[in-house]
Coordinates of C-alpha atoms and ligand atoms in Angstrom, one line a residue:
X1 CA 78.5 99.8 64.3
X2 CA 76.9 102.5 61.9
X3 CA 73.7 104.4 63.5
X4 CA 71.9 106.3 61.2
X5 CA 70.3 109.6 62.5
X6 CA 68.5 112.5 60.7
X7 CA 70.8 112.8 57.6
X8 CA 73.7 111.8 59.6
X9 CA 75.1 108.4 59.4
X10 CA 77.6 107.4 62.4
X11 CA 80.0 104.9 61.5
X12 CA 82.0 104.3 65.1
X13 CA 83.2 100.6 63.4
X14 CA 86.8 101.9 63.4
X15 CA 86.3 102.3 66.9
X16 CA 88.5 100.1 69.6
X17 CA 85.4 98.5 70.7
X18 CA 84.3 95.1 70.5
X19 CA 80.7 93.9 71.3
X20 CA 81.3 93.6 75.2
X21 CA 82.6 96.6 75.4
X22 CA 79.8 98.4 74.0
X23 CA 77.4 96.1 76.1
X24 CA 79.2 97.2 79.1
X25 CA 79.0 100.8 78.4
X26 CA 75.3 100.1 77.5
X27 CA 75.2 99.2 81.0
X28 CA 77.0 101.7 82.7
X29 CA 74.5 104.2 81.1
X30 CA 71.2 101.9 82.4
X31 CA 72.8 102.1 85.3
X32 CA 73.0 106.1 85.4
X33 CA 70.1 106.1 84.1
X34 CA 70.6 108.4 81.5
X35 CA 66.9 108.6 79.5
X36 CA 65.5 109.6 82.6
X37 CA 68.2 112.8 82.9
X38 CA 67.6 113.5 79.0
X39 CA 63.8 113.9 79.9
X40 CA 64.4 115.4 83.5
X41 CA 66.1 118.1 80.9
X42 CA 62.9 117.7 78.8
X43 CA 60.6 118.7 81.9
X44 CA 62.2 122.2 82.3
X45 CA 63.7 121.0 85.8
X46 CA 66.6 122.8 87.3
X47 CA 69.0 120.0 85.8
X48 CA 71.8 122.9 86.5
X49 CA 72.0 122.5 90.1
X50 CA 74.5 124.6 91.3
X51 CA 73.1 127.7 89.6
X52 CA 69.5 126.7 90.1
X53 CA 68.1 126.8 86.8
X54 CA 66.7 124.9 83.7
X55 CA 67.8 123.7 80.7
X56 CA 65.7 124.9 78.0
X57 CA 67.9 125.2 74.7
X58 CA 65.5 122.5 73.2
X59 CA 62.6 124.7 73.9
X60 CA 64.4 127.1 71.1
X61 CA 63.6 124.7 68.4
X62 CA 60.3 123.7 69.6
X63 CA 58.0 123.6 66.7
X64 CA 55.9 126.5 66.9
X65 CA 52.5 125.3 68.9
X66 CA 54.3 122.7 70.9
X67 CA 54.7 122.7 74.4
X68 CA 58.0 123.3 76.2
X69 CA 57.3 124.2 80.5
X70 CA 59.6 125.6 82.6
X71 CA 58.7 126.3 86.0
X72 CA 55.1 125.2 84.7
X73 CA 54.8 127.8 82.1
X74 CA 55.0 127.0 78.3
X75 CA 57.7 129.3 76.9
X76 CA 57.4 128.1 73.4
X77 CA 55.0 131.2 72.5
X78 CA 57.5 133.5 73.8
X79 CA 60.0 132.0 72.1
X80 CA 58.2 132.2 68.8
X81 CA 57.6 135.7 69.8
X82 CA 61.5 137.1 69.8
X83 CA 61.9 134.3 66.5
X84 CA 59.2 136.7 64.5
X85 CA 60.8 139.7 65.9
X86 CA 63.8 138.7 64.6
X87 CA 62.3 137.5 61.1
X88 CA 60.9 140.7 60.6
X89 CA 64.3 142.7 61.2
X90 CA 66.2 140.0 59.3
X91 CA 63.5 140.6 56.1
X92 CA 63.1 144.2 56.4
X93 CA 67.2 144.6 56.4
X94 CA 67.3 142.0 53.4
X95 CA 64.5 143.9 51.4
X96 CA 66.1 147.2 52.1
X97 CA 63.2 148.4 54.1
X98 CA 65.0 149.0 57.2
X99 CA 68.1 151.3 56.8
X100 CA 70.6 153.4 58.6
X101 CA 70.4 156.9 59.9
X102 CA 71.5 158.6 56.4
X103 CA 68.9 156.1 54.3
X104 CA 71.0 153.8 53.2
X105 CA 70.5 150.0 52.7
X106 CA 72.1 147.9 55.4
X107 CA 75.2 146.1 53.9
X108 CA 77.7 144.8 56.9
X109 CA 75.9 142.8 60.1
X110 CA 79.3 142.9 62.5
X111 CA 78.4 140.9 65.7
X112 CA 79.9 142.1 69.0
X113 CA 80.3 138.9 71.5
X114 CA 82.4 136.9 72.9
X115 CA 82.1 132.7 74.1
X116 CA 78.6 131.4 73.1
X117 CA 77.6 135.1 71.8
X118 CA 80.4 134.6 69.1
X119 CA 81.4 131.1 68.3
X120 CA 78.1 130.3 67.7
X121 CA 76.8 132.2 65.2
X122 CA 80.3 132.7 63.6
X123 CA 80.4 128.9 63.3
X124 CA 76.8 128.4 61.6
X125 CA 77.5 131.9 59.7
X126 CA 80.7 130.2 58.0
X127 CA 79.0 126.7 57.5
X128 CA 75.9 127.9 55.7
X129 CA 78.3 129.9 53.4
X130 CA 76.3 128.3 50.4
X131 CA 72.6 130.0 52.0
X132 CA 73.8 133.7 52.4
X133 CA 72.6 136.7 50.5
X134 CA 75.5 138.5 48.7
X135 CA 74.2 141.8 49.5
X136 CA 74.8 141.2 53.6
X137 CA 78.2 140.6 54.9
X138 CA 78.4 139.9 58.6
X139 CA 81.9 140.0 60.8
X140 CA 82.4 138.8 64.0
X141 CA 84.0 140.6 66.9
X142 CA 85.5 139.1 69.7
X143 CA 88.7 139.8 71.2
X144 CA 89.4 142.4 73.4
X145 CA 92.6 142.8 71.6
X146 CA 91.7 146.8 69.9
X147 CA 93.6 144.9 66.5
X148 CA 90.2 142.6 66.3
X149 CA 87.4 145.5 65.7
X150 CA 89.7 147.6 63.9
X151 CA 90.7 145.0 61.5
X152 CA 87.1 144.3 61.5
X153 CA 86.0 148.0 60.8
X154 CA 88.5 148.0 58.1
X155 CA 86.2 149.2 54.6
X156 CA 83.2 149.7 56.5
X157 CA 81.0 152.4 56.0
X158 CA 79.0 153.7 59.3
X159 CA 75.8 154.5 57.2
X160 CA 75.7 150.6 55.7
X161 CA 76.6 148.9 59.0
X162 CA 74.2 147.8 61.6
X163 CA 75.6 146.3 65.2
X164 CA 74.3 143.6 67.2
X165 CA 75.9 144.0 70.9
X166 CA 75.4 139.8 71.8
X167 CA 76.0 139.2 75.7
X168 CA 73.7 137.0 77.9
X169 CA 74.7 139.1 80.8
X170 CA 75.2 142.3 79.2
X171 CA 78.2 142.5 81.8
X172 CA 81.0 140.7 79.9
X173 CA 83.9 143.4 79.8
X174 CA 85.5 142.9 76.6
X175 CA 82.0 142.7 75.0
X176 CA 80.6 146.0 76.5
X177 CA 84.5 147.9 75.6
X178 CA 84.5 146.5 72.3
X179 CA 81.0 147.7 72.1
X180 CA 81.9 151.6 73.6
X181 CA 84.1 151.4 70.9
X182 CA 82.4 150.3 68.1
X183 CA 79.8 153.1 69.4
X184 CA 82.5 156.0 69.3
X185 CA 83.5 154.9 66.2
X186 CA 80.0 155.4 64.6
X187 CA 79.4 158.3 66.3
X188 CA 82.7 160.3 65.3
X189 CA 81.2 159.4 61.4
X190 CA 77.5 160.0 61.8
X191 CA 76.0 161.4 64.7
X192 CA 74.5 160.5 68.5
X193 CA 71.1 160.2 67.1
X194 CA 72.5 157.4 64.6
X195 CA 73.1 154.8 67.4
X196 CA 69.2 154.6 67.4
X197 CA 69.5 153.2 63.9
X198 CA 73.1 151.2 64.1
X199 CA 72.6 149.3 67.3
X200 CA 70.4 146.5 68.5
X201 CA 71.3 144.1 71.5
X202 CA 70.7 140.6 72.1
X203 CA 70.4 139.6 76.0
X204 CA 68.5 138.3 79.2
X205 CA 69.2 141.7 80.5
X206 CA 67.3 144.8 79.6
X207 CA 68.3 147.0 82.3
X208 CA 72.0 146.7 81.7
X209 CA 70.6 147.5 77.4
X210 CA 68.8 150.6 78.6
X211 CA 72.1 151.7 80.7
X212 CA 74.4 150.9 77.5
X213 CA 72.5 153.0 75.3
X214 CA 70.3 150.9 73.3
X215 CA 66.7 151.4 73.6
X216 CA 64.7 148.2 74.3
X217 CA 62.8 148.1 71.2
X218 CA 65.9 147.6 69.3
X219 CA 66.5 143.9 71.9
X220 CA 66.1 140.6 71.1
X221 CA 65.5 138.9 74.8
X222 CA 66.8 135.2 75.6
X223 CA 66.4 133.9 79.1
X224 CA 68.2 132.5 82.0
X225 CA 67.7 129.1 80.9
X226 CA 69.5 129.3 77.7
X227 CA 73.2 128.6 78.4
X228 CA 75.9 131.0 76.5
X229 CA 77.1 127.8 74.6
X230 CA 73.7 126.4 73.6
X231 CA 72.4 129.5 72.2
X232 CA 72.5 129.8 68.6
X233 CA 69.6 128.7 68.5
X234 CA 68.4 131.8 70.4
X235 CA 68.3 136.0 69.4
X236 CA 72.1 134.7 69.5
X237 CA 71.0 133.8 65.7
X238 CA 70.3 136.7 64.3
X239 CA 73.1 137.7 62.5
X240 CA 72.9 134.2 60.7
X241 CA 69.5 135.0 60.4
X242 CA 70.2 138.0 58.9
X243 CA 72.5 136.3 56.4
X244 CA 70.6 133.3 55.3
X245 CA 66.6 134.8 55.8
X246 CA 64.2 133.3 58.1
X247 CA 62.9 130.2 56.3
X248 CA 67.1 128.8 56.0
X249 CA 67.0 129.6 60.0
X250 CA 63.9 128.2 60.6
X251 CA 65.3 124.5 58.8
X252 CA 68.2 124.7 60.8
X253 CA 66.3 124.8 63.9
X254 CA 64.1 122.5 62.3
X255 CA 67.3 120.1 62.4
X256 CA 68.0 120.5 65.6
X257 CA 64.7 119.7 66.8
X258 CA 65.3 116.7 64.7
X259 CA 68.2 115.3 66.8
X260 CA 66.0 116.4 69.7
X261 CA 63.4 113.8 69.6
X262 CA 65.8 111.4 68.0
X263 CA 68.1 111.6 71.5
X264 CA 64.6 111.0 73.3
X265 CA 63.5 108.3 71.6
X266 CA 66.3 105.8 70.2
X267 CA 67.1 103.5 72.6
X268 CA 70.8 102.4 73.8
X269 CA 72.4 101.2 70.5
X270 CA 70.1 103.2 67.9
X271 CA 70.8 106.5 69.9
X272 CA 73.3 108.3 68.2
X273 CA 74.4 111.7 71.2
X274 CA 74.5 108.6 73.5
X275 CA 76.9 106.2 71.3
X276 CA 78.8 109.3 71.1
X277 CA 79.0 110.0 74.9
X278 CA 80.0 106.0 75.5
X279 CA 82.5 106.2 73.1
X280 CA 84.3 109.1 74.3
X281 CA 84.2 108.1 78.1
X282 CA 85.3 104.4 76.6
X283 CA 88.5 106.5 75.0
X284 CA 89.0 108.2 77.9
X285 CA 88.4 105.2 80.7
X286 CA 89.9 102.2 78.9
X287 CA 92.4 103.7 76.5
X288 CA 93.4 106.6 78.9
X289 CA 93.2 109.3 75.9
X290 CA 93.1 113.1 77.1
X291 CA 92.3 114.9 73.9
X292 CA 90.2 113.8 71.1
X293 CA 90.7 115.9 67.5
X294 CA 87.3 117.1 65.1
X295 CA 88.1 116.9 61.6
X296 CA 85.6 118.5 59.4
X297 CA 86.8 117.9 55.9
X298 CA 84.7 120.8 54.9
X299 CA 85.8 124.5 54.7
X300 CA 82.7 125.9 55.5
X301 CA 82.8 123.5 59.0
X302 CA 86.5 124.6 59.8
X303 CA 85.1 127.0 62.6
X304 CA 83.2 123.9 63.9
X305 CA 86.6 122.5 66.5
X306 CA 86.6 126.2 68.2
X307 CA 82.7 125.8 68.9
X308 CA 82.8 122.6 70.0
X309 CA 86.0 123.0 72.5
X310 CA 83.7 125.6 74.0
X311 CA 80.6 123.0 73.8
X312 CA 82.0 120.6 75.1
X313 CA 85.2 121.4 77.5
X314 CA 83.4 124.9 79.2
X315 CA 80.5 121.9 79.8
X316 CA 82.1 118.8 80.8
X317 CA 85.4 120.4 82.0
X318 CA 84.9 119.5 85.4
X319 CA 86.0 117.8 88.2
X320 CA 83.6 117.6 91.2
X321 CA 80.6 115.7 91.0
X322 CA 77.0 116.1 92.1
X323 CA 77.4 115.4 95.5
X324 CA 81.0 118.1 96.2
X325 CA 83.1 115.2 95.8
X326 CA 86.0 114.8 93.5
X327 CA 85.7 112.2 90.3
X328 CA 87.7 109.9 90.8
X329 CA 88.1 109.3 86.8
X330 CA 88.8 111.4 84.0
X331 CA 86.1 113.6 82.8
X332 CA 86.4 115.5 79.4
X333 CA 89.3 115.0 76.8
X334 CA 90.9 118.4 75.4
X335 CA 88.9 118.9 71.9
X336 CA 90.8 120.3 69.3
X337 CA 91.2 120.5 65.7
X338 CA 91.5 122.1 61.7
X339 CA 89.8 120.9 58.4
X340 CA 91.1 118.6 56.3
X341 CA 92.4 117.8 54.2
X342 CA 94.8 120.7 55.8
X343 CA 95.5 118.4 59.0
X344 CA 97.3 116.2 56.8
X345 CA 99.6 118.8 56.1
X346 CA 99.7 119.6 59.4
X347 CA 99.4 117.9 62.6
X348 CA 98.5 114.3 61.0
X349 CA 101.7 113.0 61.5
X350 CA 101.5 112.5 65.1
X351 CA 98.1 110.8 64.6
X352 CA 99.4 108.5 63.0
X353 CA 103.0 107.6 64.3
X354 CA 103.3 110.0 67.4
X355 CA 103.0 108.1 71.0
X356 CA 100.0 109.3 72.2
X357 CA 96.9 107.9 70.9
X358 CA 94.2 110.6 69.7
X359 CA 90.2 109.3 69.1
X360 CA 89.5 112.2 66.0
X361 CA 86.0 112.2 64.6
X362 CA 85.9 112.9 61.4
X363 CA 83.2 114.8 59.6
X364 CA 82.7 114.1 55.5
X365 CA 79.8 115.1 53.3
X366 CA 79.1 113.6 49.8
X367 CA 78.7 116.9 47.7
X368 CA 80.5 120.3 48.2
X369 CA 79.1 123.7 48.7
X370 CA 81.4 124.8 45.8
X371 CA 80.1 123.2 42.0
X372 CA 83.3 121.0 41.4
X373 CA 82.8 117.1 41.9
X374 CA 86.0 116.1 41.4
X375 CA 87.8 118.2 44.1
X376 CA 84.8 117.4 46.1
X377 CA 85.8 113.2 45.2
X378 CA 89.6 113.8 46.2
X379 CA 88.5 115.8 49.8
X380 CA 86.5 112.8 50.7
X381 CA 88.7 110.3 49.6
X382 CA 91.0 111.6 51.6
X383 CA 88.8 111.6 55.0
X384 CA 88.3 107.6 54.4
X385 CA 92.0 107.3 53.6
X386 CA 93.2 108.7 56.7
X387 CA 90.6 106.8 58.8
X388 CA 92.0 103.4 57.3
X389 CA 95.5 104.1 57.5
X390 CA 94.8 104.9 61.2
X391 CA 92.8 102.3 61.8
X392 CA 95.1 99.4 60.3
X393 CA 98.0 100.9 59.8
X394 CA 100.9 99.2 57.7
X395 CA 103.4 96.7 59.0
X396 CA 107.1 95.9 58.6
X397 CA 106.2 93.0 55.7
X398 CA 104.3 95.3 53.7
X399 CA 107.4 97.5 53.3
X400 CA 110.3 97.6 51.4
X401 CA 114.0 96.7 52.5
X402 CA 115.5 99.9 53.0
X403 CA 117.1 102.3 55.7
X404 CA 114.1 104.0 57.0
X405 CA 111.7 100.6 57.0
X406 CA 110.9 100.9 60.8
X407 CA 110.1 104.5 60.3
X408 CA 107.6 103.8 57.3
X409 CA 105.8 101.8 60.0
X410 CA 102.1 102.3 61.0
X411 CA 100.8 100.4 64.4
X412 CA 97.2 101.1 63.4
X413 CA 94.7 100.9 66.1
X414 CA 94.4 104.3 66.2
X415 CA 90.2 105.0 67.0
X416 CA 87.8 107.1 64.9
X417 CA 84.2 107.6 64.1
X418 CA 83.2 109.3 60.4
X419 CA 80.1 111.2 60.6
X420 CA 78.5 111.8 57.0
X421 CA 75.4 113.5 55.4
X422 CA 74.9 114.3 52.0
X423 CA 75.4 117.9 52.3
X424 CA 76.3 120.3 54.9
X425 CA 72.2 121.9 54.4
X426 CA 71.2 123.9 57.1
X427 CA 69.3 120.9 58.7
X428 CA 72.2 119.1 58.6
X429 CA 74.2 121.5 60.3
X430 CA 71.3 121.7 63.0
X431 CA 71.1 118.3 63.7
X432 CA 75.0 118.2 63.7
X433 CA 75.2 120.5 66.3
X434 CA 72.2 119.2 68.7
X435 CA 74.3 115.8 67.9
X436 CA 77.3 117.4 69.6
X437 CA 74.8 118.7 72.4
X438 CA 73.5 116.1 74.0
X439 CA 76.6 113.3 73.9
X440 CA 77.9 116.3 76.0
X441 CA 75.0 116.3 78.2
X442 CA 75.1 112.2 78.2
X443 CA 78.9 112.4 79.3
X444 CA 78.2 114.9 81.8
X445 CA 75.1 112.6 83.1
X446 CA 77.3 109.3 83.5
X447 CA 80.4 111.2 85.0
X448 CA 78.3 113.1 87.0
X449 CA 79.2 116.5 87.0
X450 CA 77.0 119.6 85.9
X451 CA 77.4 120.6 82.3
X452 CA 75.7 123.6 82.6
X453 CA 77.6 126.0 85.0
X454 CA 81.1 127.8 84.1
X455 CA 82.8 128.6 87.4
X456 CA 85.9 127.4 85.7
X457 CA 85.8 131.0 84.1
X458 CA 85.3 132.6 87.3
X459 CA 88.6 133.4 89.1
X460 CA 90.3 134.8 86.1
X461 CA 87.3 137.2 85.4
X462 CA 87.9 138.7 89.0
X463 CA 92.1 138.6 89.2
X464 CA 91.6 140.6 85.8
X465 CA 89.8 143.3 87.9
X466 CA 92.3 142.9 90.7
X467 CA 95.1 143.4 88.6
X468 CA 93.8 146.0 86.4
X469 CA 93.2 148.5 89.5
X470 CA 96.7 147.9 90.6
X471 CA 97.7 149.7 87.0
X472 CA 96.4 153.3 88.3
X473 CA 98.7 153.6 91.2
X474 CA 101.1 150.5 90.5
X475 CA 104.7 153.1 90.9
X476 CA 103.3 155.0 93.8
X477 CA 102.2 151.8 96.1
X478 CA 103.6 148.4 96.9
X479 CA 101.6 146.0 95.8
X480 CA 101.9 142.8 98.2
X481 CA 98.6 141.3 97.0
X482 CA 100.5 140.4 93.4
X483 CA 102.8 137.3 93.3
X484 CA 105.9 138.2 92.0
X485 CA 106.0 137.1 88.7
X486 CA 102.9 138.7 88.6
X487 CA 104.5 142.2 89.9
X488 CA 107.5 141.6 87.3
X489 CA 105.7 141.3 84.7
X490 CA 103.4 143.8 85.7
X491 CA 106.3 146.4 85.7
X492 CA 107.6 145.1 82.3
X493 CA 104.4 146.2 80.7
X494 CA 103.6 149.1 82.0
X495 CA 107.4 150.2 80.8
X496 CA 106.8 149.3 77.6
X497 CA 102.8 149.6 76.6
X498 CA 101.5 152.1 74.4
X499 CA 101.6 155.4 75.8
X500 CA 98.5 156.8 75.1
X501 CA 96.6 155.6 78.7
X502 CA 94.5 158.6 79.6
Ligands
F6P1 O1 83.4 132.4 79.3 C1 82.3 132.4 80.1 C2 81.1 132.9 79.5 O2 80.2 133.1 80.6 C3 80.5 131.9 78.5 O3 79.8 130.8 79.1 C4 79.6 132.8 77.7 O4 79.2 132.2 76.5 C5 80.5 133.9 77.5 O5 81.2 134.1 78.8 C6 79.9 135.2 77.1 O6 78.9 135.6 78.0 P1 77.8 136.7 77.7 O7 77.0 136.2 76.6 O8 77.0 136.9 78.9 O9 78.5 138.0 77.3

């Protein structure tokens, strides 16, 4: 029960699985016929039926001078294409060669996005601590919230700091406010002419780049086929790129591509994304578990749980299948999680004697970013202790007599899998992540729902409008459209906001 992959080694032994099981899952995805869907993917067709489009985030790794079609064109040149327009910025900002309006040497990357235009690169930018030059520091902007750009800004100055406004769409609203902002804020230091040297944009949509401001040569393009939460691999990069230079980039995509042809090629048992995928539908069909916790125990991973919820519940958070019906199963589990060894501290407890059962995966390496072995020795020890004392618990005879003997009680049972590599390298990290990719895109296949569209996201975008325009005029007009909660609160806030609305 240990698949080996890449650098990764799987161990799912502490699993509750026994060898039916996992034949009958082996089945189940024969019988969905899931290597023909990974290479339907593969083809460039439009997997992502309700929107009409491809899949192409593998074509983002594609080795340079491989093929990659969509819609019977090879986009692998044009990928290559934005990757060495990226690779020059990234070198001429790390050799000082390109610089802000007043001359001076770029020193702070802060990355305007939100979703996959944020976790992403966030993520890899925090887990490839150990790569980074200590001349660049990058921040990430996300929240709407004012407090999280001006906490942000905080020590910056304009005339070191270049921008990078990250939106697929260019139409996201608290990416484009925060980025008015961001704008004013440079402009109130420098000048109008300066936004030509502080601002580039990453997006499928020039149009809306021109009408922000931001002249197209200063764009990094992705396309329509590159899903918000598969695109690190994409211009979505570049402030990691920035960070770690093009050749630690270019390894990390190297790992994905990795885990690529590994999810291609293994079949059933030696196909690590697709163990993964059974697993986690097992958990949730058999042992009726509705969340399922990430552990890294790693610092520089503890940003990984937030990407993945995003990975993994924004795709396989669904509940209508292919053909407009409703699934009559569970689909995803909630994802959540925290490094450890901090979750010990923390939330552990109910792993281990709480009612509800909770699959975790846990995520270990063998050496530390940071030079000290022996803290390194007690992090990892700790990941395998907590794995066995879930797994087989302690019973009554192994305890004392005492008072609080039934409490000091451990059922066991409790399911994990422990992912390892020697390092968290930025191949490792790559191939970690493409891992995570496609056992979404293998649940997705045998529930049968599409993991590439997002209408979940949909109705709360547009009620945000709604409501907003009801602020203008809220006093003056009734408002029957709102609910009344709604309307209650509604009134509560605008008594006591911040008076400063224009
Ligand atoms: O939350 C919905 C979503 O569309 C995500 O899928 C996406 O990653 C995020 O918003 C940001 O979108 P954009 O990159 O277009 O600003």
């Amino acid at each position: 029960m240990t698949i080996r992959a890449g650098d990764l080694r799987i161990d799912y032994s502490k699993q509750m699985i026994d060898e039916g099981g996992i034949a009958r899952l082996l089945d189940l995805a024969d019988a969905r016929d899931v290597t023909s869907a990974f290479a339907r993917m593969g083809k460039g067709e439009r997997i992502n039926f309700t929107e009409g489009r491809a899949v192409g985030h593998m074509a983002l790794r594609t080795p340079r001078g491989e093929h990659f079609l969509i819609d019977g064109v090879d986009v692998v040149p044009a990928v290559w294409s934005v990757l060495d327009q990226m690779a020059n910025l990234a070198q001429a900002i790390r050799l000082g060669e390109f610089v802000g309006s007043t001359g001076q040497q770029i020193r702070h990357v802060v990355n305007i996005g939100i979703g996959g235009s944020d976790l992403g690169p966030a993520m890899v930018y925090e887990a490839l601590r150990g790569n980074r030059s200590p001349d660049i520091s990058c921040r990430f902007v996300s929240n709407v919230d004012p407090a999280d750009l001006e906490a942000n800004l905080a020590g910056l100055n304009p005339a070191e700091t270049l921008f990078i406004v990250a939106s697929k769409t260019f139409t996201t609203v608290e990416t484009l406010a925060n980025a008015r902002a961001a704008r004013e804020w440079l402009v109130s230091q420098l000048d109008e002419a300066a936004v030509e040297n502080h601002f580039v944009a990453l997006s499928t949509n020039a149009e809306a780049v021109r009408e922000f401001g931001i002249d197209t040569k200063n764009m990094f393009a992705f396309w329509d086929w590159v899903g918000g939460r598969f695109s690190v691999p994409s211009a979505i990069g570049l402030s990691v790129m920035i960070a770690v230079g093009p050749e630690v980039f270019f390894e990390f995509l190297g790992g994905m591509h990795m885990m690529d042809i590994h999810a291609f090629q293994a079949s059933g048992r030696a196909n690590a994304p697709l163990m993964l995928a059974l697993i986690n539908i097992w958990n949730t069909a058999a042992l009726k578990t509705s969340s399922r916790a990430v552990i890294p125990y790693s610092f520089d991973l503890r940003r990984f749980p937030a990407y993945l919820q995003q990975l993994v519940m924004e795709s396989n958070g669904k509940s209508t299948r292919s053909d407009g019906t409703r699934v009559p199963y569970a689909t995803s589990p909630v994802i959540w999680g925290e490094p450890g060894t901090n979750g010990q501290h923390a939330f552990m407890q109910l792993l281990h004697q709480g009612t509800d059962v909770v699959p975790i995966d846990f995520i270990g390496f063998a050496r530390s970013s940071a030079d000290d072995a022996s803290r390194n020795e007690l992090l990892f020890t700790n990941l395998l202790a907590q794995s066995r004392a879930l797994a087989f618990g302690r019973n009554i005879d192994e305890i004392p007599n005492s008072p609080a003997r039934s409490h000091r009680v451990f059922e066991g049972n409790r399911p994990s899998t422990t992912i390892v590599a020697p390092e968290l390298s930025a191949a490792v990290l790559g191939q970690l992540i493409a891992l995570y990719e496609h056992s979404t895109f293998f649940e997705g296949v045998i529930w049968d729902i599409n993991s590439f569209d997002q209408w979940g996201v949909e109705l709360g975008k547009e009620l945000a409008l709604t409501i907003g325009s009801t602020l203008a005029d809220f006093s003056t007009h009734d408002h029957p459209e709102l609910d009344s909660s709604t309307h209650t609160l509604l009134s509560w806030f605008i008594e006591h906001r911040q008076n400063n609305i224009q």
